[in-house]
Structure formats: structure tokens, C-alpha cells
């Protein structure tokens, strides 16, 4: 069924925060999306915040005017510290020079290929000032993946770090047909107290075919450029999938970005100019942009940006900067809380904690309470097509509804649809979940066919996730219609990994699945049938994948089989492969040995397993089985009853039954 084929009325049966909290209900209103602006769901009626800001440049200009001497951004590890006045001056001159010297106009695309640094923030805000479109690109992609995304949006300008230029982008510069200018950022390892450059003369290109960003941002005043834009104009494109194939770019409007930021403010039980954000995820990820950077911009509060996450660095930054809030993948918070030096540092200021990517466990929630004593502790999420936060589990429900996704955010409707396109209104009936509201993106960039498959004309965007809504109106995600694995909050599309596996000369057939995991929610597993007469080891396969895929797409488990199970039509049956570790395995010890052989040696000491709530590493499990200890007997019983995955499976609704 195409998304255009609307059948029957739709209302969204999931309960909303606007219903649970009357003060939030008073802050939203029903509005109609304009016609003729390129919005897939034009003319639809949606919920939106009543007194919402208009555009990102409007919010930014307000901060510069109100808080000129307050710190706006702190960068780690570079050490740069910028006030709102500093950022305002830099954005003014970069925007003016992009237009005057490089011809950048409204709707032009600027790709960002750098970790969190001053150049990223200034570029993002400058292109927004021009009415252009910022395109953060996933730095974990191989060179051809970067090129595919840059070419897909027809970027005119690229801002890239020296290491990404040297290691990846330079090799594909010749095929970036739309790119007119490449700006190279400063050395990320340099330490500065100010990020204001003092370059009065044109700088020599730092590398062939590049211009130093410092030249674009050289000292000197420029008249402010004020393009006429409104909340329905595009501000960003983010990619939902794609490495070297044809990626989909979902188009975010200003109303989407600021609507998501407002949701974060409410979910955190209030954020204002005195709140300090610690931005832990990489800025090429939607989480960082829409749930850290944007809410901090909306409040005018300080944003402390990590170029790359490291648990001890995050702990020390909370202590030093007195950070009060952040949004992160659960694994980041887990690594912080379990770091041996956590108790040596004062993290008492960090009271508003939001996370998402997969369901939480009771142990994790209780540990958050113990380590941070938060006043807000919210698990939330959405799909890229609905920006970043369409549902959230209120703090008071963190344990009562622990594996639920919670309620629709105040500016969102959530509905369940059956395969024929009708809304499911009965409680606990499984269907495909869809989102509608202020955060719903305009569609896919230059992909009308794919847009028509996902964006319904009534404003709902289909997620590809199976879900149900219970008697109280709470949403429960169960599984994915799409063949996709979520590893630590990163979406991995199995077919893309399989396509790369088929490039290996020894691989005859390949199937990629997710194995439940207590830390990452899922880890990637490849089950392979080799061509007759060919040989390969698991490490051979991982080395091959490393040359073609992002690190998070590289299978951690590699298993060889004589054949793959199929249905009558010849399609691979993947569920039996999740706990398949080799042909002809009988005892629990044999299955455990095969499981261990499928993974890198470095993971053998990681506590993959939970045995009666206690963490156990593969090395410890093997020894216990070999020695026949009480732990070994218990492990054997669990494996015999439920397979190896009985030990790796977190307590999430989609892994039950």
C-alpha cells in the first residue's frame, strides 16, 4: 500500500503529553500546513506549539541581542570558548562572504564533514541565515558513501576537517560535480581560548583544491545578510540510510527543528538560559543536532560540545562546566556510570537526563537514580522523518512502564495502521506505527516515489516499526518491518551490509541479523555460505567489511553455514539465524564455543551475558562450563532452554516471546 492511499479517518489513539499534563495542552494549537511549498502532506492539520519561534536565525539573533557576553559554546578537546557576541560576529561575516564571494543563495546545500568544532556551529548557523540547507554527513562512511550523499543533495559547499579530507574526501573530489568550494577546518587538536581567527590577508590553500575556513572567517566586519525565510522553509537534510547505494535524505524545516527542541525542553521538566548542555553524540547525528544543539540554542544556554565521546572526558566536563542536562545514547551513560573514576568526580549538577535508541532495563534506571539523582529521566525517540522526539516516557513512569516508549509528545499524534492502511483503534493490536505533527519532515529530497511510500497525505509518516498501544494509551515498539538492526542507537540496514559481503570472493550467500545485546541492544551478525573450494575466517570477513562499511556496520559475529534456511519462495528466513552458531552443534558447551569463535578475541572479556542478573564474560562462561561449576550448570540449563541468546537478551518487549 502506498502512503497516498488513505483509507478511513485517522485520529491517533496514543495518549499525548498534552493530555497527561494540562499545562502543556494549553501551549499547543491546531495549524494547517501550507500548500505549494513542497511539503508532502500539504494542507494537513497538525498540532504545533502556539507561541513558537519562527526560524533558527530568529532564535540565534535573539540570543546575540539578549546575552552577548554569556558563553554560548565550549569545545572539547580544542578548548575554544565563544560568547554569543563572538558567534554572532563570525556568523555575520561567514554568511556575508559565502553570499558575496561564493554565490551561496537560498536553498543551496552546505555539507558538514567534521566533528564538533567552532567551524561546524558557525557554518550551520551561517547557512541557515542565508536560507540555505545544512547537510551533516556521517563521518563513519567510507569515501564512496560520503560522495554519494554529497552528490545526492547537489551540495555547493563542503566544510571538512583535515583528517576526513586526507583519508577519504580527497580521493573522491573528482566525482563531486556540484561542489564548487571545499573549506578545510583547523587542526582539531589545537588548543585555544578563543575561536576568533585573525587572518587579514587571503590564506594560501591548506591542501590542493581547498580553502582554509579561517580565510572565510578572517577578522573584519561584514554587513549582516538577512534572507527572507519562514518556518516552512528547509533548514537541513539528514540521511536515513545509505553507504554507497542511493541514500534517502529527509528534509527538515525550521518548524521541525524548533518543535523538537521545544519538546526536549518540556521533557526535561524545563530548560532555560541558566541550563548547561553537554552534547555527547557526534554532531553528524540527528540526536546531537536536534536534541542537544537546537534546544541549547532555543534557551540561550551554554552548550559544551564533545568532538568525540569518551566516558571519562564526559564525567570531567560535567564537573568542570557544571553541566545540568544532556541527551545521549544509553550506552554513553552506562559507560560513564561504570567508569572506575566516576565516584571521584562531582556530577551532582547533571539533573536532567534524556536518552533513547532502545528500551531501558530496571537495573539501568536504578543506576541512573543512584549516580545522578535526576529530576528528569526520560527515554524517548522517533524516526528521522519525524525529526528526533515524537514519543517520550515521563520520568514518573520510568519503572512502572519501563519497556514502553511512553506517550506522544505535545505536538505529535501517534497512530497504528494495519496492512490495508486503516487505523487500528483497539488496544494491544499490532500494526505499523506512524507519527504526525510539528516535527514531521517535508519528505525525501528529490525522491517523490519513496516519499509517496512513507509520507501519508493526512500528515502521518510511516515508521516501518511494528508496535501496539495499550489500554492506557502508551506506545510499545515491538519489532521492525524494515530489515534493520539498531546497534547502540545507530541504524544498520542489513541489505547494505549483505551487498558488501557479496563483494568478498569467497562468499556465496549472506544473511545479516541482529543479536540481542545488553549494552548495544543489538550487535550485528553475518551468517555466510562460502563458495565450494573457498576458505575464509571471521577476521577475514571483518577486514573485508572494514574497507567498505562504517565501523558500526561491521559484523561483530561471523558464522559459517552449509546453507541458509528459506521459505517456499526462496527468501531467507532470518529468525532462525539469530541463535545459529554453526551446523551440528549439540551441547551447551559446543554452542558456547562456537559463539566465542564467531567474535573478535578482544570481546571475550566483555560481560556479554547476564546470568541471574550478574554480568558474565564469554571467557568466564567457557571456564564455568568446562569445570562444571554451579555457574556452569546454570549456564548450561539456560542455553539448553533458550539458546545462547537467552544470556545476551535484554529485557525489552520486542525480544520477548
XYZ file of C-alpha atoms in Angstrom:
657
model
C 0.000 0.000 0.000
C 1.321 3.433 -0.926
C 1.213 6.130 1.704
C -1.027 8.202 -0.574
C -3.806 5.594 -0.293
C -5.628 6.933 2.748
C -8.458 4.722 3.938
C -10.863 5.825 6.638
C -10.487 8.571 9.252
C -7.367 8.894 11.388
C -7.117 10.406 14.832
C -4.100 8.932 16.629
C -5.037 6.720 19.567
C -1.790 7.086 21.514
C -2.170 9.267 24.574
C -0.178 12.512 24.473
C 1.757 14.618 26.942
C -0.703 17.419 26.106
C -3.445 15.236 27.627
C -1.406 13.996 30.574
C -0.198 17.491 31.501
C -2.884 20.186 31.005
C -0.313 22.988 31.179
C 1.274 21.582 28.019
C -2.109 21.158 26.345
C -2.626 24.897 26.711
C 0.604 25.548 24.813
C -0.326 23.786 21.563
C -2.791 24.556 18.793
C -4.024 23.036 15.532
C -2.492 24.535 12.379
C -2.690 23.719 8.666
C 0.401 23.052 6.561
C 0.643 25.498 3.639
C 0.055 24.432 0.051
C 2.590 24.943 -2.706
C 5.703 24.759 -0.518
C 6.854 21.261 -1.468
C 5.540 19.599 1.687
C 4.389 16.022 1.085
C 1.462 16.414 3.480
C 0.423 19.943 2.469
C -2.999 21.017 3.676
C -2.987 18.599 6.612
C -3.929 19.735 10.098
C -1.327 19.111 12.800
C -0.525 20.012 16.388
C 2.116 22.717 16.907
C 3.279 24.925 19.750
C 1.194 28.069 19.982
C 3.895 30.676 20.701
C 6.634 29.008 18.700
C 9.696 30.838 17.360
C 9.751 31.323 13.600
C 13.192 30.326 12.365
C 16.645 29.312 13.556
C 18.198 32.693 12.564
C 15.446 34.453 14.535
C 16.301 32.449 17.678
C 20.031 32.968 17.159
C 19.690 36.748 16.678
C 17.648 36.951 19.878
C 20.436 35.238 21.837
C 23.118 37.548 20.428
C 20.995 40.559 21.375
C 19.955 39.382 24.846
C 23.063 37.546 26.032
C 26.080 38.997 24.168
C 28.591 38.380 26.961
C 27.350 34.981 28.101
C 29.220 31.907 26.967
C 27.420 30.144 24.163
C 29.739 27.275 23.177
C 32.646 25.401 24.699
C 34.512 22.845 22.586
C 36.329 19.742 23.783
C 39.166 18.916 23.343
C 40.057 22.113 21.450
C 39.260 24.325 24.420
C 37.668 27.152 22.410
C 35.126 29.231 24.336
C 32.735 31.524 22.465
C 30.256 34.103 23.727
C 27.051 34.834 21.839
C 28.707 38.034 20.595
C 31.671 36.026 19.275
C 29.406 33.632 17.425
C 27.235 36.455 16.127
C 30.198 38.289 14.608
C 31.523 35.126 12.989
C 28.171 34.088 11.563
C 27.680 37.609 10.159
C 30.935 37.600 8.238
C 30.842 33.965 7.116
C 27.278 34.334 5.806
C 28.137 37.619 4.049
C 31.251 36.164 2.397
C 29.540 32.937 1.372
C 26.982 35.037 -0.489
C 29.257 37.757 -1.879
C 32.379 35.757 -2.688
C 30.981 32.294 -3.353
C 27.454 32.993 -4.610
C 25.613 30.910 -1.993
C 21.869 31.501 -2.201
C 18.638 30.377 -0.578
C 18.121 26.569 -0.741
C 21.796 25.943 -1.612
C 23.215 22.969 0.288
C 26.301 23.045 2.519
C 27.666 19.662 3.638
C 29.365 19.376 7.022
C 32.054 16.710 7.310
C 33.607 17.488 10.650
C 33.194 16.593 14.280
C 32.025 19.157 16.825
C 34.131 22.293 16.400
C 33.615 26.069 16.024
C 33.573 25.800 12.222
C 30.633 23.366 12.381
C 28.500 25.673 14.536
C 29.360 28.829 12.576
C 28.735 27.088 9.234
C 25.394 25.637 10.345
C 24.118 28.985 11.599
C 25.521 30.893 8.608
C 23.862 28.670 6.008
C 20.601 28.955 7.972
C 20.989 32.750 7.893
C 21.208 32.572 4.085
C 18.081 30.419 3.864
C 20.268 27.530 2.776
C 20.277 23.909 3.887
C 22.805 22.319 6.253
C 23.645 18.691 5.489
C 25.562 16.865 8.254
C 27.215 13.763 6.779
C 28.052 10.615 8.755
C 31.845 10.586 9.077
C 31.888 6.838 9.639
C 31.022 6.190 5.996
C 33.699 5.148 3.513
C 34.795 7.634 0.856
C 32.261 6.458 -1.723
C 29.483 6.766 0.881
C 30.427 10.372 1.611
C 30.477 11.126 -2.113
C 27.054 9.516 -2.618
C 25.447 11.761 -0.013
C 27.194 14.948 -1.180
C 26.174 14.246 -4.769
C 22.651 13.282 -3.751
C 21.925 16.762 -2.379
C 23.960 18.558 -5.042
C 25.980 20.400 -2.397
C 27.578 23.645 -3.487
C 29.901 23.991 -0.480
C 31.647 21.461 1.755
C 33.217 22.165 5.151
C 35.564 19.308 6.030
C 38.156 18.530 8.692
C 41.774 17.897 7.622
C 41.701 14.224 8.616
C 38.482 13.455 6.722
C 39.788 15.324 3.694
C 43.102 13.459 3.684
C 41.759 9.996 4.500
C 38.548 9.999 2.452
C 37.240 13.034 0.605
C 40.324 13.989 -1.397
C 40.212 10.624 -3.162
C 36.676 11.250 -4.470
C 36.893 15.024 -5.066
C 36.860 14.460 -8.813
C 33.345 12.992 -8.791
C 31.769 15.725 -6.635
C 30.363 17.522 -9.657
C 28.185 20.052 -7.807
C 30.789 21.125 -5.254
C 32.299 24.489 -6.083
C 34.227 25.149 -2.881
C 35.817 22.986 -0.187
C 36.671 24.715 3.103
C 39.178 22.997 5.359
C 38.774 23.464 9.130
C 41.576 23.973 11.610
C 43.534 21.205 13.299
C 41.065 19.770 15.861
C 43.886 19.108 18.310
C 44.808 22.773 18.612
C 44.002 24.387 21.952
C 42.547 27.896 22.010
C 40.767 30.159 24.436
C 39.013 31.933 21.584
C 37.917 30.685 18.190
C 38.061 34.111 16.520
C 40.676 33.990 13.739
C 42.967 36.905 12.990
C 43.671 36.494 9.293
C 43.830 39.797 7.438
C 45.234 38.566 4.122
C 43.916 35.711 1.967
C 45.341 32.456 3.236
C 47.102 30.042 0.933
C 45.094 26.891 0.348
C 45.833 24.375 3.108
C 45.640 21.500 0.647
C 45.097 21.042 -3.057
C 41.618 22.181 -4.081
C 40.709 23.519 -0.639
C 40.474 26.901 1.043
C 41.163 27.418 4.738
C 37.947 28.101 6.649
C 39.963 30.650 8.620
C 40.140 32.724 5.433
C 36.351 32.675 5.131
C 36.122 33.642 8.800
C 39.027 36.114 8.831
C 38.820 39.153 11.105
C 36.835 42.108 9.890
C 33.222 43.209 9.952
C 30.693 42.496 7.259
C 27.134 43.775 6.873
C 24.623 41.231 8.094
C 22.777 39.271 5.414
C 19.108 38.744 6.185
C 17.366 36.413 3.760
C 13.581 36.280 3.810
C 12.687 32.876 5.224
C 9.896 31.435 7.329
C 9.207 28.362 9.435
C 8.158 26.248 6.443
C 11.486 26.691 4.645
C 14.002 23.858 4.693
C 16.897 24.136 7.130
C 18.576 20.714 6.967
C 18.759 17.351 5.242
C 19.679 14.224 7.157
C 20.189 10.792 5.672
C 18.202 7.839 6.942
C 20.290 5.164 5.244
C 22.789 4.501 2.511
C 26.515 3.817 2.291
C 27.316 3.574 -1.410
C 23.842 2.945 -2.787
C 21.161 5.601 -3.169
C 20.617 7.201 0.260
C 17.399 8.930 1.295
C 17.676 12.490 2.564
C 14.830 13.558 4.797
C 14.093 17.292 4.569
C 13.705 19.160 7.859
C 12.062 22.559 8.030
C 12.671 25.254 10.641
C 9.337 24.387 12.250
C 10.524 20.783 12.653
C 13.868 21.588 14.264
C 12.468 24.101 16.738
C 9.447 21.927 17.515
C 11.750 19.096 18.505
C 13.851 21.471 20.615
C 10.725 22.635 22.455
C 9.746 19.025 23.164
C 13.149 18.448 24.760
C 12.680 21.494 26.983
C 9.361 20.139 28.275
C 10.539 16.542 28.617
C 13.463 17.765 30.735
C 10.966 19.479 33.070
C 12.074 22.893 31.970
C 15.256 24.297 30.446
C 16.301 27.943 30.455
C 19.293 30.190 29.837
C 20.997 29.021 33.038
C 20.953 25.365 31.984
C 24.175 23.998 30.535
C 24.085 21.230 27.936
C 26.723 18.536 27.495
C 26.497 17.413 23.864
C 27.925 13.896 23.819
C 26.746 12.355 20.497
C 28.600 13.344 17.294
C 27.156 16.384 15.541
C 26.569 14.454 12.318
C 23.846 12.528 14.185
C 20.237 13.737 14.469
C 20.337 13.212 18.229
C 23.098 15.766 18.703
C 21.662 18.342 16.292
C 18.001 18.281 17.266
C 18.063 17.241 20.925
C 21.251 18.905 22.201
C 22.379 21.734 19.888
C 18.895 23.031 18.975
C 17.381 23.074 22.497
C 20.502 24.825 23.818
C 20.124 27.374 21.024
C 16.449 27.842 21.861
C 17.145 28.514 25.546
C 20.257 30.630 25.011
C 22.107 28.430 27.488
C 25.666 27.215 27.137
C 26.383 24.126 25.021
C 29.529 22.105 25.757
C 30.353 20.116 22.615
C 32.477 16.966 22.611
C 34.138 16.242 19.285
C 34.063 12.544 20.178
C 32.604 10.776 23.186
C 34.840 9.310 25.877
C 33.270 8.426 29.243
C 35.919 9.962 31.494
C 36.015 13.143 29.407
C 32.230 13.439 29.757
C 32.434 12.949 33.527
C 35.157 15.573 33.861
C 33.285 18.042 31.652
C 30.144 17.736 33.786
C 32.219 18.510 36.856
C 34.218 21.371 35.308
C 31.424 23.090 33.373
C 28.622 22.277 35.859
C 26.557 20.767 33.036
C 22.906 20.363 34.003
C 21.428 18.349 31.127
C 22.136 16.190 28.115
C 20.651 13.731 25.627
C 22.674 10.633 24.839
C 22.566 7.012 23.785
C 22.040 4.735 26.815
C 25.437 3.139 26.278
C 27.151 6.502 26.809
C 25.519 6.977 30.194
C 26.166 3.325 31.060
C 29.875 3.715 30.288
C 30.065 6.850 32.411
C 28.335 5.316 35.416
C 30.503 2.213 35.251
C 33.794 4.021 34.749
C 36.161 3.274 37.672
C 36.736 7.010 38.223
C 33.077 8.054 38.241
C 32.872 8.343 42.020
C 35.980 10.546 42.108
C 34.173 13.377 40.312
C 31.265 15.627 41.211
C 28.427 15.083 38.722
C 25.723 16.371 41.051
C 24.787 19.229 38.674
C 23.668 16.782 35.950
C 19.981 16.503 36.846
C 18.074 16.427 33.540
C 18.903 13.282 31.591
C 17.299 12.151 28.356
C 18.249 9.073 26.381
C 16.958 6.907 23.557
C 17.802 4.290 20.980
C 16.430 1.260 22.811
C 14.439 0.334 25.896
C 15.941 0.679 29.349
C 16.324 -2.047 31.946
C 15.330 -1.736 35.579
C 18.981 -2.058 36.593
C 19.912 0.833 34.313
C 17.124 3.088 35.601
C 18.012 2.389 39.221
C 21.681 3.078 38.484
C 20.761 6.456 36.957
C 18.893 7.263 40.169
C 21.843 6.223 42.297
C 24.532 8.015 40.271
C 22.793 11.263 39.320
C 19.585 11.578 41.404
C 17.965 13.209 38.365
C 14.813 15.313 38.450
C 14.101 14.317 34.837
C 14.977 10.915 33.430
C 13.267 10.389 30.069
C 13.545 7.677 27.449
C 12.334 8.935 24.073
C 12.769 8.753 20.347
C 11.167 8.787 16.914
C 12.209 8.250 13.302
C 14.396 10.578 11.246
C 11.378 11.532 9.144
C 9.791 12.916 12.334
C 12.975 14.756 13.395
C 14.002 13.174 16.715
C 11.476 13.167 19.563
C 7.944 12.013 18.760
C 7.413 9.924 21.896
C 8.800 10.057 25.419
C 8.262 8.092 28.621
C 7.597 10.504 31.519
C 10.004 10.348 34.444
C 7.308 9.125 36.826
C 6.655 6.138 34.527
C 10.326 5.160 34.185
C 9.807 1.964 36.184
C 6.038 1.454 36.003
C 6.125 1.319 32.178
C 9.799 0.516 31.842
C 9.913 -1.039 28.373
C 7.222 1.212 26.942
C 8.072 4.146 24.669
C 5.648 6.298 26.602
C 3.336 8.972 25.224
C 3.221 11.160 22.144
C 4.988 14.486 22.662
C 2.691 17.547 22.968
C 2.939 18.454 19.267
C 2.581 14.888 17.963
C -0.155 12.375 17.119
C 0.764 8.684 17.067
C -1.374 6.065 15.301
C -1.168 2.362 14.444
C -2.109 1.231 10.910
C -2.888 -2.191 9.511
C -1.550 -3.501 6.200
C -4.540 -2.094 4.322
C -3.999 1.461 5.539
C -6.771 1.634 8.128
C -6.059 2.954 11.613
C -6.094 0.335 14.382
C -8.051 1.678 17.344
C -8.358 -1.419 19.547
C -5.811 -1.646 22.385
C -2.860 -4.038 22.011
C -3.478 -4.830 18.345
C -0.184 -4.835 16.467
C 0.311 -2.661 13.406
C 2.736 -0.178 11.886
C 3.276 2.937 13.979
C 3.127 6.374 12.355
C 3.742 9.941 13.550
C 2.096 13.258 12.670
C 2.797 16.755 13.947
C 5.043 19.783 14.022
C 8.125 17.593 13.673
C 7.097 15.711 10.527
C 9.608 16.486 7.793
C 8.637 17.714 4.330
C 9.578 14.457 2.551
C 12.674 12.946 0.925
C 14.999 15.129 -1.117
C 14.233 14.583 -4.817
C 12.623 11.193 -4.080
C 8.891 11.576 -4.871
C 8.422 7.825 -5.248
C 9.970 6.972 -1.888
C 8.200 9.922 -0.304
C 4.887 8.503 -1.518
C 5.658 5.187 0.189
C 6.206 6.729 3.626
C 4.576 10.176 3.953
C 0.783 9.966 4.047
C -1.293 12.865 2.791
C -3.056 13.158 6.144
C 0.259 14.128 7.730
C 1.250 10.756 9.221
C 4.696 9.421 8.366
C 5.027 5.625 8.435
C 7.910 4.348 10.553
C 8.445 0.781 9.407
C 8.134 -0.349 13.054
C 5.618 -2.823 14.428
C 4.009 -1.518 17.607
C 0.927 -1.586 19.805
C -0.854 0.892 22.056
C -2.048 -0.410 25.410
C -5.245 0.294 27.357
C -3.714 3.390 28.965
C -2.635 4.807 25.607
C 1.089 4.035 25.986
C 3.139 3.082 22.938
C 5.135 -0.155 22.801
C 7.576 -0.723 19.927
C 7.884 -4.416 19.152
C 9.935 -5.043 16.016
C 10.877 -3.536 12.673
C 9.168 -4.119 9.361
C 12.355 -2.923 7.718
C 15.274 -5.318 7.682
C 17.278 -3.168 10.029
C 19.374 -3.565 13.168
C 19.747 -0.836 15.789
C 23.223 -1.064 17.296
C 23.768 1.404 20.115
C 21.341 3.874 18.580
C 22.812 3.569 15.047
C 20.559 2.184 12.314
C 22.192 -0.547 10.227
C 20.327 -1.698 7.115
C 21.043 -5.394 6.666
C 20.751 -5.419 2.888
C 23.537 -2.854 2.597
C 25.886 -4.971 4.711
C 24.891 -8.073 2.750
C 25.665 -6.300 -0.530
C 29.192 -5.606 0.696
C 29.636 -9.165 1.922
C 28.850 -10.393 -1.589
C 31.882 -8.479 -2.847
C 34.116 -10.925 -0.965
C 35.380 -13.538 -3.450
C 34.649 -16.444 -1.095
C 31.032 -15.583 -0.217
C 28.240 -17.467 -1.970
C 25.292 -16.464 0.242
C 24.981 -13.947 3.070
C 22.392 -13.040 5.679
C 22.769 -10.308 8.299
C 20.740 -10.243 11.516
C 20.831 -8.559 14.905
C 21.741 -10.476 18.049
C 20.165 -9.090 21.239
C 22.751 -7.421 23.473
C 22.646 -5.933 26.964
C 24.881 -2.971 26.098
C 24.124 -2.091 22.457
C 20.572 -3.512 22.344
C 21.757 -5.470 19.291
C 25.074 -6.467 17.756
C 25.467 -7.293 14.091
C 25.869 -10.888 12.917
C 26.681 -12.260 9.467
C 25.815 -15.863 8.559
C 27.668 -16.931 5.409
C 27.757 -19.818 2.983
C 31.130 -19.990 1.233
C 31.705 -20.937 -2.374
C 32.938 -24.525 -2.899
C 36.695 -24.715 -2.516
C 36.994 -21.305 -0.860
C 38.101 -20.516 2.683
C 37.677 -17.507 4.965
C 37.932 -16.770 8.662
C 35.677 -14.468 10.670
C 38.524 -11.954 10.821
C 38.954 -12.116 7.033
C 35.307 -11.124 6.695
C 35.564 -8.297 9.228
C 38.670 -6.943 7.495
C 36.822 -7.004 4.178
C 33.830 -5.179 5.684
C 36.057 -2.535 7.278
C 37.143 -1.459 3.791
C 33.563 -0.964 2.597
C 31.402 -0.086 5.595
C 31.246 2.205 8.597
C 32.682 0.724 11.791
C 29.230 0.285 13.360
C 28.095 -1.672 10.262
C 30.892 -4.252 10.547
C 29.513 -7.596 11.833
C 30.907 -8.496 15.239
C 29.707 -12.080 14.932
C 30.623 -14.044 11.796
C 29.262 -17.583 11.430
C 29.663 -20.032 8.537
C 26.871 -22.402 7.496
C 26.357 -25.148 4.932
C 23.098 -23.494 3.803
C 20.625 -20.781 4.780
C 17.010 -21.566 5.689
C 14.456 -20.345 3.137
C 10.714 -20.292 2.624
C 8.880 -21.791 -0.345
C 9.632 -18.700 -2.434
C 13.352 -18.972 -1.733
C 13.506 -15.994 0.628
C 15.937 -16.331 3.522
C 14.262 -16.975 6.876
C 16.211 -14.805 9.281
C 14.691 -15.518 12.730
C 16.337 -18.974 12.989
C 19.720 -17.358 12.281
C 19.739 -15.107 15.345
C 20.773 -18.012 17.594
C 22.544 -20.109 14.947
C 26.269 -20.575 15.689
C 27.169 -23.435 13.369
C 25.961 -26.714 11.914
C 25.755 -29.871 14.010
C 26.071 -28.301 17.453
C 24.500 -30.221 20.302
C 25.593 -29.431 23.841
C 25.558 -26.072 25.548
C 29.368 -26.176 25.696
C 29.586 -26.699 21.916
C 27.242 -23.812 21.218
C 29.142 -21.557 23.632
C 32.468 -22.441 21.995
C 31.040 -21.685 18.555
C 29.598 -18.390 19.791
C 33.020 -17.400 21.102
C 34.723 -18.413 17.860
C 32.463 -16.068 15.913
C 33.582 -12.895 17.693
C 36.846 -10.919 17.867
C 39.165 -12.030 20.657
C 39.019 -8.555 22.190
C 35.353 -9.095 23.082
C 35.926 -12.295 25.036
C 36.394 -10.426 28.327
C 33.320 -8.202 27.833
C 30.331 -9.180 30.047
C 28.013 -10.115 27.163
C 25.901 -12.390 29.316
C 23.513 -11.893 32.202
C 23.086 -14.931 34.426
C 20.546 -14.293 37.172
C 21.231 -10.531 36.823
C 25.011 -10.962 37.154
C 27.317 -9.983 34.284
C 29.418 -12.835 32.865
C 32.015 -12.675 30.083
C 32.393 -15.394 27.405
C 35.753 -16.366 28.946
C 34.118 -16.842 32.330
C 31.224 -18.808 30.809
C 33.586 -21.168 28.964
C 35.614 -21.848 32.105
C 32.474 -22.470 34.157
C 31.152 -24.947 31.571
C 34.487 -26.751 31.295
C 34.896 -27.022 35.075
C 31.272 -27.958 35.737
C 30.844 -25.337 38.463
C 27.474 -24.248 39.789
C 27.652 -21.289 37.389
C 28.425 -23.685 34.534
C 25.441 -25.872 35.368
C 23.197 -22.801 35.444
C 24.548 -21.541 32.106
C 24.026 -24.960 30.502
C 20.423 -25.031 31.708
C 19.715 -21.551 30.324
C 21.339 -22.330 26.958
C 19.512 -25.657 26.667
C 16.207 -23.936 27.393
C 16.581 -20.747 25.355
C 19.818 -20.829 23.392
C 22.887 -18.626 23.763
C 20.735 -15.536 23.183
C 18.923 -16.314 26.440
C 22.091 -14.956 28.058
C 22.502 -11.915 25.777
C 18.872 -10.774 25.564
C 17.936 -7.542 27.377
C 14.518 -7.155 28.968
C 12.857 -5.354 26.046
C 9.350 -6.003 24.781
C 10.479 -6.785 21.240
C 12.793 -9.561 22.469
C 10.159 -11.371 24.481
C 8.266 -14.430 23.360
